[in-house]
Coordinates of C-alpha atoms in Angstrom, one line a residue:
Chain A
M1184 CA 90.3 -4.1 35.5
A1185 CA 89.7 -4.6 39.2
S1186 CA 90.3 -1.0 39.9
E1187 CA 87.5 0.0 37.4
G1188 CA 85.1 -2.1 39.5
A1189 CA 84.0 -4.0 36.4
P1190 CA 82.2 -7.2 37.3
A1191 CA 84.6 -9.5 35.7
V1192 CA 82.9 -12.8 35.6
G1193 CA 83.3 -16.1 33.8
A1194 CA 86.6 -17.1 32.3
S1195 CA 88.4 -16.5 29.1
V1196 CA 88.1 -19.2 26.4
P1197 CA 91.3 -21.2 26.2
T1198 CA 93.1 -20.2 23.1
S1199 CA 93.6 -23.0 20.5
G1200 CA 97.3 -23.5 21.0
D1201 CA 96.8 -23.7 24.7
A1202 CA 93.6 -25.7 24.9
P1203 CA 93.6 -28.2 27.7
A1204 CA 93.8 -31.8 26.5
F1205 CA 90.9 -33.9 27.6
D1206 CA 92.6 -37.1 28.6
T1207 CA 90.5 -39.2 31.0
S1208 CA 92.5 -42.4 30.5
V1209 CA 94.8 -41.4 33.3
A1210 CA 93.7 -40.6 36.8
H1211 CA 93.7 -36.9 37.7
V1212 CA 93.7 -35.5 41.2
A1213 CA 90.6 -33.3 40.8
R1214 CA 88.5 -36.3 39.6
V1215 CA 90.0 -38.7 42.2
Y1216 CA 89.1 -36.2 44.9
N1217 CA 85.6 -35.8 43.4
Y1218 CA 85.2 -39.6 43.8
W1219 CA 86.3 -39.5 47.5
L1220 CA 83.8 -36.7 48.1
G1221 CA 81.0 -38.9 46.7
G1222 CA 80.8 -37.0 43.4
K1223 CA 80.0 -38.6 40.1
D1224 CA 82.2 -36.4 37.8
N1225 CA 84.9 -38.9 37.5
F1226 CA 86.1 -41.5 35.0
A1227 CA 87.1 -45.2 35.1
A1228 CA 90.9 -44.4 35.7
D1229 CA 90.0 -42.0 38.5
R1230 CA 87.7 -44.4 40.2
A1231 CA 90.3 -47.2 40.0
A1232 CA 93.0 -44.9 41.6
A1233 CA 90.6 -43.6 44.2
E1234 CA 89.7 -47.2 45.2
Q1235 CA 93.3 -48.3 45.3
A1236 CA 94.0 -45.3 47.7
M1237 CA 91.0 -46.2 49.8
A1238 CA 92.3 -49.8 50.2
A1239 CA 95.5 -48.4 51.6
Y1240 CA 94.0 -45.7 53.7
P1241 CA 90.3 -46.3 54.3
D1242 CA 89.8 -42.9 55.9
I1243 CA 90.8 -40.9 52.8
A1244 CA 87.1 -40.2 51.9
L1245 CA 86.5 -38.7 55.4
S1246 CA 89.9 -37.0 55.2
A1247 CA 88.8 -35.3 51.9
R1248 CA 85.6 -34.2 53.5
A1249 CA 87.5 -32.8 56.5
N1250 CA 89.7 -30.8 54.1
R1251 CA 86.6 -29.3 52.4
A1252 CA 85.2 -28.4 55.9
F1253 CA 88.6 -26.8 56.7
L1254 CA 88.4 -24.7 53.5
R1255 CA 84.9 -23.5 54.4
R1256 CA 86.0 -22.5 57.9
V1257 CA 89.1 -20.8 56.7
V1258 CA 87.2 -18.7 54.1
T1259 CA 84.6 -17.8 56.7
Y1260 CA 87.3 -16.7 59.1
L1261 CA 89.2 -14.7 56.4
V1262 CA 86.1 -12.8 55.3
S1263 CA 84.3 -12.3 58.6
Q1264 CA 87.3 -11.8 60.9
A1265 CA 90.3 -10.8 58.8
G1266 CA 88.3 -8.5 56.4
I1267 CA 89.7 -10.3 53.3
R1268 CA 87.7 -9.6 50.1
Q1269 CA 90.1 -11.1 47.5
F1270 CA 91.0 -14.8 47.0
L1271 CA 93.4 -16.6 44.8
D1272 CA 92.3 -20.2 45.1
I1273 CA 94.8 -22.5 43.4
G1274 CA 93.8 -26.2 43.0
T1275 CA 90.1 -25.5 42.8
G1276 CA 88.9 -29.0 42.0
I1277 CA 85.6 -29.9 40.5
P1278 CA 83.0 -27.6 42.1
S1279 CA 81.4 -29.1 45.2
A1280 CA 79.4 -27.8 48.1
N1281 CA 80.7 -24.6 49.7
N1282 CA 83.0 -23.4 47.0
T1283 CA 85.3 -20.5 48.0
H1284 CA 83.2 -17.8 46.3
E1285 CA 79.9 -19.1 47.6
V1286 CA 81.2 -19.1 51.2
A1287 CA 82.9 -15.6 50.8
Q1288 CA 80.1 -13.9 48.9
A1289 CA 77.4 -15.2 51.3
I1290 CA 79.1 -13.0 53.9
A1291 CA 80.5 -10.3 51.6
P1292 CA 78.9 -10.3 48.2
E1293 CA 81.6 -8.0 46.8
S1294 CA 84.3 -10.6 47.3
R1295 CA 86.4 -11.3 44.2
I1296 CA 87.8 -14.8 43.6
V1297 CA 90.2 -16.2 41.0
Y1298 CA 90.2 -19.9 40.7
V1299 CA 93.2 -21.8 39.2
D1300 CA 93.4 -25.4 38.2
N1301 CA 95.0 -27.4 35.3
D1302 CA 92.4 -30.1 34.7
P1303 CA 90.1 -29.6 31.6
V1304 CA 87.2 -31.3 33.5
V1305 CA 87.6 -28.6 36.2
L1306 CA 87.7 -26.0 33.5
A1307 CA 84.5 -27.2 31.9
H1308 CA 82.7 -27.0 35.3
A1309 CA 84.3 -24.0 36.8
R1310 CA 83.8 -21.5 33.9
A1311 CA 80.1 -22.5 33.7
L1312 CA 79.2 -23.0 37.3
L1313 CA 81.5 -20.8 39.5
T1314 CA 79.6 -17.6 38.7
S1315 CA 79.7 -14.6 40.8
T1316 CA 77.2 -12.4 42.6
P1317 CA 76.6 -9.2 40.6
A1318 CA 78.5 -7.2 43.3
G1319 CA 81.6 -9.4 43.2
A1320 CA 83.6 -11.3 40.6
T1321 CA 84.9 -14.8 39.8
D1322 CA 87.4 -15.8 37.2
Y1323 CA 89.1 -19.1 36.3
I1324 CA 92.6 -19.6 35.0
D1325 CA 93.8 -22.8 33.4
A1326 CA 97.4 -23.0 34.7
D1327 CA 99.9 -25.2 36.5
L1328 CA 100.8 -24.2 40.0
R1329 CA 104.5 -24.1 38.9
R1330 CA 103.8 -21.2 36.5
T1331 CA 103.3 -18.6 39.2
E1332 CA 104.0 -15.7 36.8
R1333 CA 101.2 -16.7 34.5
I1334 CA 98.9 -17.2 37.5
L1335 CA 99.7 -13.8 38.9
A1336 CA 99.3 -12.0 35.5
G1337 CA 96.0 -13.7 34.9
A1338 CA 94.7 -13.0 38.4
A1339 CA 95.6 -9.3 38.1
E1340 CA 92.8 -8.9 35.7
T1341 CA 90.3 -9.6 38.5
L1342 CA 92.2 -8.9 41.7
D1343 CA 93.8 -5.7 42.9
F1344 CA 97.2 -6.6 44.1
A1345 CA 97.5 -3.3 46.0
Q1346 CA 94.9 -4.7 48.4
P1347 CA 95.2 -7.8 50.6
V1348 CA 94.7 -11.1 48.9
A1349 CA 94.3 -14.6 50.5
I1350 CA 96.3 -17.2 48.7
M1351 CA 94.6 -20.6 49.1
L1352 CA 96.5 -23.8 48.5
M1353 CA 94.3 -26.6 49.8
A1354 CA 95.8 -30.1 49.4
I1355 CA 97.7 -29.1 46.2
L1356 CA 101.3 -28.6 47.2
Q1357 CA 101.8 -32.4 47.5
H1358 CA 101.8 -32.4 43.7
L1359 CA 105.1 -30.5 43.7
S1360 CA 108.1 -32.6 44.2
D1361 CA 111.0 -31.2 46.3
E1362 CA 112.8 -30.6 42.9
D1363 CA 109.9 -28.3 42.0
D1364 CA 110.9 -26.1 45.0
P1365 CA 107.4 -25.8 46.5
V1366 CA 108.7 -23.4 49.2
G1367 CA 110.0 -21.1 46.5
V1368 CA 106.7 -21.3 44.6
V1369 CA 104.8 -20.3 47.7
A1370 CA 107.3 -17.5 48.4
S1371 CA 106.9 -16.1 44.9
L1372 CA 103.1 -16.0 45.2
L1373 CA 103.4 -14.3 48.6
A1374 CA 105.9 -11.8 47.2
A1375 CA 103.2 -10.5 44.8
V1376 CA 100.7 -9.6 47.5
P1377 CA 100.9 -6.7 50.0
A1378 CA 101.2 -6.8 53.8
G1379 CA 98.0 -7.9 55.4
S1380 CA 97.5 -10.6 52.9
Y1381 CA 97.1 -14.3 54.0
L1382 CA 98.3 -17.7 53.1
A1383 CA 96.0 -20.6 53.8
L1384 CA 97.1 -24.1 53.0
S1385 CA 96.6 -27.8 53.8
H1386 CA 99.0 -30.6 53.0
P1387 CA 98.7 -34.4 53.3
A1388 CA 100.9 -35.6 56.2
K1389 CA 103.5 -38.3 56.1
D1390 CA 103.8 -38.3 59.9
I1391 CA 100.1 -39.0 60.7
E1392 CA 98.9 -42.6 60.1
A1393 CA 102.4 -42.9 58.6
E1394 CA 102.3 -46.5 57.3
K1395 CA 98.9 -46.2 55.6
M1396 CA 99.7 -42.8 54.1
K1397 CA 103.0 -44.2 52.7
A1398 CA 101.1 -47.1 51.2
M1399 CA 98.5 -44.7 49.7
A1400 CA 101.2 -42.4 48.2
E1401 CA 102.9 -45.4 46.6
R1402 CA 99.6 -46.6 45.0
L1403 CA 98.7 -43.1 43.8
N1404 CA 102.1 -42.6 42.3
Q1405 CA 101.6 -45.8 40.3
M1406 CA 98.3 -44.7 38.9
M1407 CA 98.2 -40.9 38.6
A1408 CA 99.6 -38.4 36.2
E1409 CA 100.6 -36.0 39.0
K1410 CA 102.9 -37.7 41.5
V1411 CA 102.4 -37.0 45.2
T1412 CA 104.9 -36.1 47.9
F1413 CA 103.4 -36.2 51.4
R1414 CA 105.3 -34.1 53.9
G1415 CA 105.9 -34.0 57.7
Q1416 CA 104.9 -31.3 60.2
A1417 CA 108.3 -29.5 60.1
E1418 CA 108.4 -29.5 56.2
V1419 CA 104.9 -28.1 56.0
A1420 CA 105.7 -25.4 58.6
E1421 CA 108.4 -24.1 56.3
F1422 CA 105.7 -22.7 53.9
F1423 CA 104.8 -20.3 56.7
T1424 CA 108.3 -19.0 57.3
G1425 CA 108.2 -15.2 57.9
L1426 CA 104.4 -15.1 58.4
E1427 CA 102.3 -14.8 61.5
L1428 CA 100.2 -17.9 62.1
V1429 CA 96.7 -17.3 63.2
E1430 CA 95.5 -19.3 66.3
P1431 CA 95.6 -22.3 66.8
G1432 CA 98.6 -22.4 64.5
M1433 CA 99.6 -25.1 62.1
I1434 CA 97.6 -28.1 63.2
R1435 CA 95.7 -31.1 61.9
V1436 CA 92.9 -29.6 59.7
Q1437 CA 90.0 -31.1 61.7
H1438 CA 91.3 -29.3 64.8
W1439 CA 91.5 -25.9 63.2
R1440 CA 88.6 -24.0 64.7
P1441 CA 86.1 -26.8 64.2
D1442 CA 82.4 -25.8 64.2
T1443 CA 81.1 -29.1 65.7
D1444 CA 82.5 -32.1 67.6
E1445 CA 81.7 -34.1 64.6
E1446 CA 84.2 -32.0 62.5
A1447 CA 86.8 -32.1 65.3
N1448 CA 86.6 -35.9 65.6
S1449 CA 86.8 -36.6 61.8
P1450 CA 89.8 -38.6 60.8
A1451 CA 92.1 -36.6 58.5
A1452 CA 95.8 -36.9 57.9
L1453 CA 96.5 -33.3 56.7
W1454 CA 98.4 -30.4 58.2
G1455 CA 96.8 -27.0 57.8
G1456 CA 97.1 -23.4 58.8
V1457 CA 96.3 -19.8 58.1
A1458 CA 99.0 -17.1 58.4
R1459 CA 99.1 -13.3 57.8
K1460 CA 101.9 -11.6 55.9
P1461 CA 103.3 -8.9 58.2
Chain B
M562 CA 51.3 -38.1 69.1
P563 CA 54.3 -36.6 67.4
S564 CA 57.5 -38.6 67.7
R565 CA 61.0 -37.4 68.4
L566 CA 63.9 -38.1 66.1
G567 CA 66.8 -38.5 68.5
E568 CA 70.4 -38.6 67.3
G569 CA 70.8 -41.8 69.2
L570 CA 67.8 -43.3 67.6
L571 CA 69.0 -42.6 64.1
G572 CA 72.7 -43.0 64.9
L573 CA 73.4 -40.1 62.7
P574 CA 74.6 -41.9 59.6
A575 CA 77.5 -40.2 57.8
M576 CA 75.9 -40.4 54.4
P577 CA 72.4 -39.3 53.4
R578 CA 70.2 -42.3 54.1
L579 CA 66.7 -43.1 53.2
F580 CA 64.0 -44.3 55.4
A581 CA 60.6 -45.8 54.8
A582 CA 57.6 -45.4 57.1
G583 CA 54.0 -46.3 56.5
G584 CA 54.6 -46.4 52.8
A585 CA 56.2 -42.9 52.8
L586 CA 59.9 -42.4 52.1
A587 CA 62.2 -39.9 53.7
V588 CA 65.8 -39.0 53.5
F589 CA 68.0 -38.2 56.4
Q590 CA 70.6 -35.4 55.6
P591 CA 73.4 -35.7 58.1
D592 CA 74.9 -32.3 57.2
R593 CA 71.5 -30.6 57.8
R594 CA 70.5 -33.0 60.6
E595 CA 67.1 -33.3 59.2
L596 CA 64.8 -35.8 57.7
T597 CA 62.9 -34.7 54.7
G598 CA 60.3 -36.7 52.9
L599 CA 59.5 -36.9 49.2
A600 CA 57.3 -34.5 47.4
G601 CA 54.8 -36.3 45.3
R602 CA 51.9 -38.5 46.2
Y603 CA 52.9 -38.8 49.8
G604 CA 53.3 -35.0 50.4
V605 CA 56.3 -33.4 51.9
L606 CA 57.5 -34.5 55.3
A607 CA 60.1 -32.8 57.3
C608 CA 61.6 -33.3 60.7
H609 CA 64.8 -32.5 62.4
A610 CA 67.1 -34.6 64.6
G611 CA 65.9 -34.1 68.2
A612 CA 62.9 -32.1 67.0
E613 CA 59.3 -33.1 66.7
V614 CA 58.3 -34.9 63.5
S615 CA 56.1 -32.6 61.6
L616 CA 54.0 -32.9 58.5
V617 CA 54.6 -29.8 56.4
H618 CA 52.3 -30.5 53.6
Q619 CA 49.1 -32.5 54.0
P620 CA 49.2 -35.0 51.2
A621 CA 46.1 -35.9 49.2
D622 CA 46.0 -39.5 50.4
G623 CA 46.6 -38.7 54.0
V624 CA 49.9 -39.9 55.5
S625 CA 49.7 -38.8 59.1
T626 CA 52.5 -37.9 61.5
A627 CA 51.8 -41.2 63.3
D628 CA 53.1 -42.9 60.2
M629 CA 56.4 -41.2 60.8
D630 CA 57.1 -42.8 64.1
P631 CA 60.8 -43.1 63.8
R632 CA 60.7 -46.6 65.4
A633 CA 58.9 -47.6 62.3
L634 CA 61.6 -46.2 60.1
A635 CA 63.4 -48.8 58.1
P636 CA 66.4 -47.8 55.9
V637 CA 65.7 -48.2 52.2
E638 CA 68.1 -47.6 49.4
S639 CA 66.3 -45.0 47.4
A640 CA 63.5 -42.6 46.8
G641 CA 62.7 -40.2 44.1
G642 CA 59.7 -41.5 42.2
P643 CA 58.7 -44.9 40.9
T644 CA 61.0 -44.9 37.9
V645 CA 64.1 -44.4 39.9
I646 CA 63.0 -46.9 42.6
R647 CA 62.4 -49.4 39.8
I648 CA 65.9 -49.0 38.5
L649 CA 67.5 -49.2 41.9
L650 CA 65.5 -52.3 42.9
G651 CA 66.5 -53.9 39.6
S652 CA 70.2 -53.3 40.2
Q653 CA 69.9 -54.7 43.7
L654 CA 68.2 -57.8 42.4
R655 CA 71.0 -58.2 39.8
R656 CA 73.6 -57.9 42.6
L657 CA 71.9 -60.5 44.7
R658 CA 71.5 -62.9 41.8
E659 CA 75.2 -62.6 40.8
A660 CA 76.2 -63.0 44.4
A661 CA 74.2 -66.2 44.6
G662 CA 75.8 -67.4 41.3
I663 CA 72.5 -67.8 39.6
T664 CA 72.1 -67.3 35.8
P665 CA 69.4 -65.1 34.3
D666 CA 67.9 -68.3 32.7
E667 CA 67.6 -70.0 36.1
A668 CA 66.1 -66.9 37.6
G669 CA 63.7 -66.6 34.7
Y670 CA 62.6 -70.2 35.2
E671 CA 61.8 -69.5 38.9
I672 CA 59.3 -66.8 38.0
R673 CA 58.0 -68.5 34.9
A674 CA 59.6 -65.9 32.7
S675 CA 62.2 -65.6 30.0
R676 CA 65.8 -64.6 30.4
S677 CA 65.1 -61.3 28.7
K678 CA 62.3 -60.6 31.2
I679 CA 64.9 -60.9 34.0
S680 CA 67.2 -58.5 32.1
R681 CA 64.3 -56.0 31.7
V682 CA 63.5 -56.3 35.4
E683 CA 67.2 -55.9 36.4
H684 CA 67.4 -52.8 34.2
G685 CA 64.3 -51.3 35.8
R686 CA 62.5 -51.2 32.5
V687 CA 59.4 -53.1 33.6
S688 CA 57.4 -53.1 36.8
F689 CA 57.5 -55.9 39.3
K690 CA 55.0 -58.3 40.7
E691 CA 55.6 -58.5 44.4
R692 CA 55.2 -62.3 44.2
D693 CA 58.0 -62.4 41.6
V694 CA 60.3 -60.4 43.8
A695 CA 59.5 -62.6 46.8
D696 CA 60.3 -65.7 44.7
L697 CA 63.5 -64.3 43.4
L698 CA 64.6 -63.3 46.9
T699 CA 64.0 -66.9 48.1
L700 CA 65.9 -68.3 45.1
Y701 CA 68.8 -65.9 45.9
G702 CA 68.9 -67.1 49.5
V703 CA 67.7 -63.9 51.0
T704 CA 66.0 -65.1 54.2
D705 CA 66.5 -62.1 56.5
E706 CA 62.9 -60.9 57.2
Q707 CA 63.9 -57.2 57.4
Q708 CA 65.8 -57.3 54.1
R709 CA 62.9 -59.0 52.4
R710 CA 60.3 -56.6 53.8
H711 CA 62.5 -53.7 52.6
M712 CA 62.8 -55.1 49.1
L713 CA 59.1 -55.8 48.9
S714 CA 58.3 -52.3 50.0
L715 CA 60.5 -51.0 47.3
A716 CA 58.6 -53.1 44.8
Q717 CA 55.4 -51.6 46.0
Q718 CA 56.8 -48.1 45.6
A719 CA 58.0 -48.9 42.2
N720 CA 54.5 -49.8 41.1
S721 CA 53.0 -46.5 42.2
R722 CA 52.1 -44.1 39.5
G723 CA 53.7 -40.7 39.0
W724 CA 51.6 -37.6 38.0
W725 CA 52.8 -38.1 34.4
A726 CA 50.9 -41.4 34.1
R727 CA 47.8 -39.4 33.5
Y728 CA 49.4 -38.2 30.2
D729 CA 50.0 -41.7 28.8
D730 CA 47.5 -41.0 26.0
V731 CA 49.9 -38.5 24.5
M732 CA 53.1 -40.1 25.7
P733 CA 54.8 -43.3 24.5
D734 CA 56.3 -45.5 27.2
W735 CA 59.9 -44.6 26.3
F736 CA 59.1 -41.0 27.0
A737 CA 57.2 -41.6 30.2
T738 CA 60.4 -43.2 31.5
Y739 CA 62.3 -40.0 30.7
V740 CA 59.7 -37.8 32.4
G741 CA 59.8 -40.1 35.5
L742 CA 63.6 -39.8 35.7
E743 CA 63.6 -36.1 35.0
Q744 CA 61.3 -35.6 38.0
A745 CA 63.8 -37.3 40.3
T746 CA 67.1 -35.7 39.2
T747 CA 69.5 -33.5 41.1
L748 CA 71.3 -32.5 37.9
I749 CA 70.3 -32.4 34.2
R750 CA 73.0 -31.6 31.7
T751 CA 71.6 -31.2 28.2
Y752 CA 73.0 -30.5 24.7
E753 CA 70.5 -29.3 22.2
L754 CA 71.2 -28.7 18.5
Q755 CA 67.7 -28.2 17.1
F756 CA 65.3 -26.8 19.6
V757 CA 65.3 -24.9 22.8
P758 CA 65.3 -27.6 25.6
G759 CA 61.8 -28.6 26.6
L760 CA 62.3 -27.5 30.2
F761 CA 62.9 -23.9 28.9
Q762 CA 60.2 -23.6 26.3
T763 CA 57.5 -21.0 26.4
E764 CA 53.9 -22.2 25.8
D765 CA 53.8 -20.7 22.3
Y766 CA 57.2 -22.1 21.3
A767 CA 56.2 -25.5 22.7
R768 CA 53.1 -25.4 20.6
A769 CA 55.0 -24.6 17.5
V770 CA 57.4 -27.5 18.1
T771 CA 54.6 -29.9 18.9
V772 CA 52.7 -29.0 15.7
L773 CA 55.9 -29.6 13.7
G774 CA 56.1 -33.1 15.1
H775 CA 52.3 -33.9 14.9
R776 CA 50.9 -32.1 11.9
S777 CA 47.8 -34.2 11.7
A778 CA 47.0 -34.3 15.4
P779 CA 43.7 -32.8 16.5
A780 CA 43.8 -29.5 18.5
D781 CA 43.0 -31.1 21.9
E782 CA 45.8 -33.6 21.5
I783 CA 48.3 -30.7 20.7
A784 CA 47.0 -28.9 23.8
R785 CA 47.6 -31.9 26.0
R786 CA 51.1 -32.4 24.7
V787 CA 51.9 -28.8 25.4
L788 CA 50.3 -29.1 28.8
L789 CA 52.6 -32.1 29.6
R790 CA 55.6 -30.1 28.6
L791 CA 54.6 -27.1 30.8
K792 CA 53.8 -29.5 33.7
R793 CA 57.4 -31.0 33.4
Q794 CA 58.8 -27.5 33.9
E795 CA 57.4 -27.3 37.4
I796 CA 60.6 -29.0 38.6
L797 CA 62.4 -25.6 37.9
T798 CA 60.3 -23.9 40.5
V799 CA 60.0 -26.4 43.4
S800 CA 61.8 -25.6 46.6
D801 CA 64.8 -27.8 46.0
P802 CA 65.1 -27.8 42.2
P803 CA 67.7 -29.8 40.2
R804 CA 70.5 -27.9 38.6
V805 CA 69.8 -27.6 34.9
W806 CA 72.9 -27.0 32.8
A807 CA 72.3 -26.6 29.1
V808 CA 74.5 -26.1 26.1
I809 CA 72.3 -24.8 23.2
D810 CA 73.6 -24.6 19.7
E811 CA 73.2 -21.2 18.1
S812 CA 71.1 -22.7 15.3
A813 CA 68.4 -23.6 17.8
L814 CA 68.3 -20.0 18.9
R815 CA 68.3 -18.5 15.3
R816 CA 65.5 -20.7 14.0
P817 CA 62.4 -18.6 14.6
L818 CA 59.9 -21.3 15.4
G819 CA 56.3 -19.9 15.7
G820 CA 57.5 -16.7 14.1
N821 CA 59.7 -13.8 15.2
E822 CA 57.4 -12.6 18.0
V823 CA 57.2 -16.1 19.6
M824 CA 60.9 -16.5 19.2
R825 CA 61.7 -13.1 20.8
A826 CA 59.6 -14.1 23.8
Q827 CA 61.3 -17.4 23.9
L828 CA 64.7 -15.9 23.9
R829 CA 63.7 -13.4 26.6
R830 CA 62.5 -16.4 28.7
L831 CA 65.9 -18.0 28.3
I832 CA 67.6 -14.8 29.6
E833 CA 65.3 -14.8 32.6
L834 CA 65.8 -18.6 33.3
A835 CA 69.6 -18.2 33.1
D836 CA 69.4 -15.7 36.0
L837 CA 68.1 -18.5 38.3
P838 CA 70.8 -19.7 40.5
H839 CA 70.2 -23.4 39.6
V840 CA 70.1 -22.8 35.8
T841 CA 73.2 -22.6 33.7
L842 CA 72.9 -21.8 30.1
Q843 CA 75.7 -21.8 27.5
V844 CA 75.4 -20.9 23.9
M845 CA 77.6 -22.8 21.4
P846 CA 78.3 -20.3 18.7
F847 CA 78.4 -21.1 14.9
N848 CA 82.0 -19.9 14.7
R849 CA 83.3 -22.3 17.4
G850 CA 84.5 -24.9 14.9
G851 CA 84.3 -28.7 15.1
H852 CA 82.7 -29.1 18.4
S853 CA 82.5 -32.3 20.1
A854 CA 79.1 -33.9 19.8
A855 CA 79.6 -35.8 16.6
G856 CA 76.2 -37.3 17.1
G857 CA 73.4 -35.0 18.1
S858 CA 71.4 -33.8 21.1
F859 CA 71.6 -35.7 24.3
S860 CA 71.1 -35.3 28.0
I861 CA 72.8 -36.7 31.1
L862 CA 70.6 -37.2 34.2
R863 CA 72.0 -37.4 37.7
F864 CA 70.3 -38.6 40.9
G865 CA 71.1 -37.8 44.5
E866 CA 71.3 -41.5 45.5
P867 CA 74.9 -42.5 45.8
D868 CA 74.2 -45.9 44.3
L869 CA 72.5 -44.7 41.2
P870 CA 74.6 -44.1 38.1
D871 CA 74.1 -41.1 35.7
I872 CA 71.8 -42.0 32.8
V873 CA 72.4 -40.8 29.3
Y874 CA 69.2 -40.1 27.3
I875 CA 69.2 -39.9 23.5
E876 CA 65.9 -39.2 21.8
Q877 CA 65.2 -40.7 18.4
L878 CA 62.3 -40.4 16.1
T879 CA 60.3 -43.3 17.5
G880 CA 62.1 -44.2 20.6
A881 CA 64.9 -43.3 22.9
L882 CA 68.2 -44.7 24.2
Y883 CA 68.9 -44.9 27.9
L884 CA 72.6 -45.6 28.6
D885 CA 73.7 -46.4 32.2
K886 CA 76.8 -48.5 31.7
A887 CA 79.8 -46.8 33.3
D888 CA 82.0 -46.7 30.1
E889 CA 79.2 -45.4 27.9
V890 CA 78.2 -42.8 30.5
D891 CA 81.9 -41.8 30.8
N892 CA 82.1 -41.2 27.1
Y893 CA 79.0 -39.0 27.0
R894 CA 80.1 -37.1 30.1
E895 CA 83.5 -36.4 28.5
V896 CA 81.8 -35.1 25.3
M897 CA 79.5 -33.0 27.5
N898 CA 82.5 -31.6 29.3
R899 CA 84.2 -30.7 26.0
L900 CA 81.0 -29.0 24.8
S901 CA 80.8 -27.0 28.0
A902 CA 84.4 -26.0 27.8
E903 CA 84.0 -24.9 24.1
A904 CA 80.7 -23.0 24.5
D905 CA 80.4 -19.4 25.6
T906 CA 80.5 -18.7 29.3
P907 CA 77.1 -18.0 30.9
V908 CA 77.8 -14.3 31.0
D909 CA 78.8 -14.2 27.3
S910 CA 75.8 -16.4 26.5
A911 CA 73.4 -13.9 27.9
R912 CA 75.0 -11.2 25.8
E913 CA 74.7 -13.4 22.8
L914 CA 71.0 -14.0 23.4
R915 CA 70.4 -10.3 23.6
K916 CA 72.2 -9.9 20.2
I917 CA 70.1 -12.6 18.6
I918 CA 66.9 -10.9 19.9
G919 CA 68.1 -7.7 18.4
A920 CA 68.7 -9.3 15.0
L921 CA 65.3 -11.0 14.8

């Protein structure tokens, strides 16, 4: 479809057998994150988990904001300096300010973005609100990150995999345990895109503010459906194996090409980087 | 002499903060590093950190730039029109009362009022006498002069009248509250089963709906009701409009109120509105079975103030329900999310609207 230049917009209706279950009685990452960002699209269980995490690591709200700012700078870089026009953004979250397609299409209106998440609340918002410019396209896929084949097949309806694609994994890989083989998941996504494509990711760190982050992870794992595994610098660096890291390399997200001193000085315990597939 | 808003002076708060000066209210947006005032009776004020304070729009009752001397700025908790300020002040009074361990009965006794009056005040349903607020603050042990001044200034703001007050002859109190809230929103989500949502109605369609509800009303009253509805729609065209996200049942779009010609024009208006970046319109088709709003039409209003909860509005024949308790709002938000997930996407909805026009 992408090759026909059809403005594929919106998202397919979930089929009945595969309809996402609305269960707001258990905390979900997208809604917890929404609470940290000061949003109001969260439910009692999400607020409780978010508050628990904040008690362990009070800077988590600023950290979440710093991660959003990182996303904005990364997309700006990829569109304006790396010439990227296609994005596969996995772990969309509830739409907030500066969503990927808004940042990309503000610079290059023809940009095509496929969003992926597995939360029905995200689905309700994304398919209604993440709408494209007429020149470009957006689509939304309801899928789990572990199901890379399904994600890639769905994304192929909107993205042209013969052209470079930026794969975005912002603060999402911590929801894969080591048994889920997150390095393998990232590698299988990268295998589907051509040379000149990019991988951009951020990952909560276990080796920054280590004690607080450990306490936060324990609390989140008690209260959330998706468990978290925070990782250290060397483990996160593994995701970039075989790729060419863009300056300044893999680094704390607030130090990745900050626009202002305020951004650079924000507390944030996440590793992040952008790398090109050679 | 214009004043300067320095970063040092404001201390660049991390969250949007509200300031009051000379009876005007302004909000400081840290991400945009600017201070913007409220539209409304005080006019629009705008100034930037480090820049000269400027008055963009001269208000009718004349707030001058001198009133915006930043040294006179005192942080307040909210802005957004008298209705919202009333609700916010009410919730602050409740917090203070509970913190002081004082029962509603005791508080009522202090201001020569009943327990239920205290409840109405704390829910922002009635306006405040400044003297009552002062007495309550004393009872709650609030002695800090600055905090008292700030609360009393809020009480003053809450007692001002919005533009809609001039329509009170055709508008019951319960609806005036809705209009006051609607004017202060950042997001309106609405589910409509019967009619095209009021904010989207053409004049002819609005007249047809109004006549349905007030068959025996004289022509000038009908005209005023229609005028009020059109006036409300101005929030769609202001410079920083709220997002309006509507799910409209197909039956509301098939029922040709005012006749086929009026309905065709109404549907064309919907297509135009849906093109606005801040309007999202989703059609719930007949064939999408068993959708989630077991009840009926309702709206969820959201405000920019971090402290203010979403409010659910459910209109009934002779009154309305306003729900703001977290668990109730959570329920309605969940239903609204289901409806949005089940309804057609905005792109498919526009196609559907064209089909319905063609079939009329």
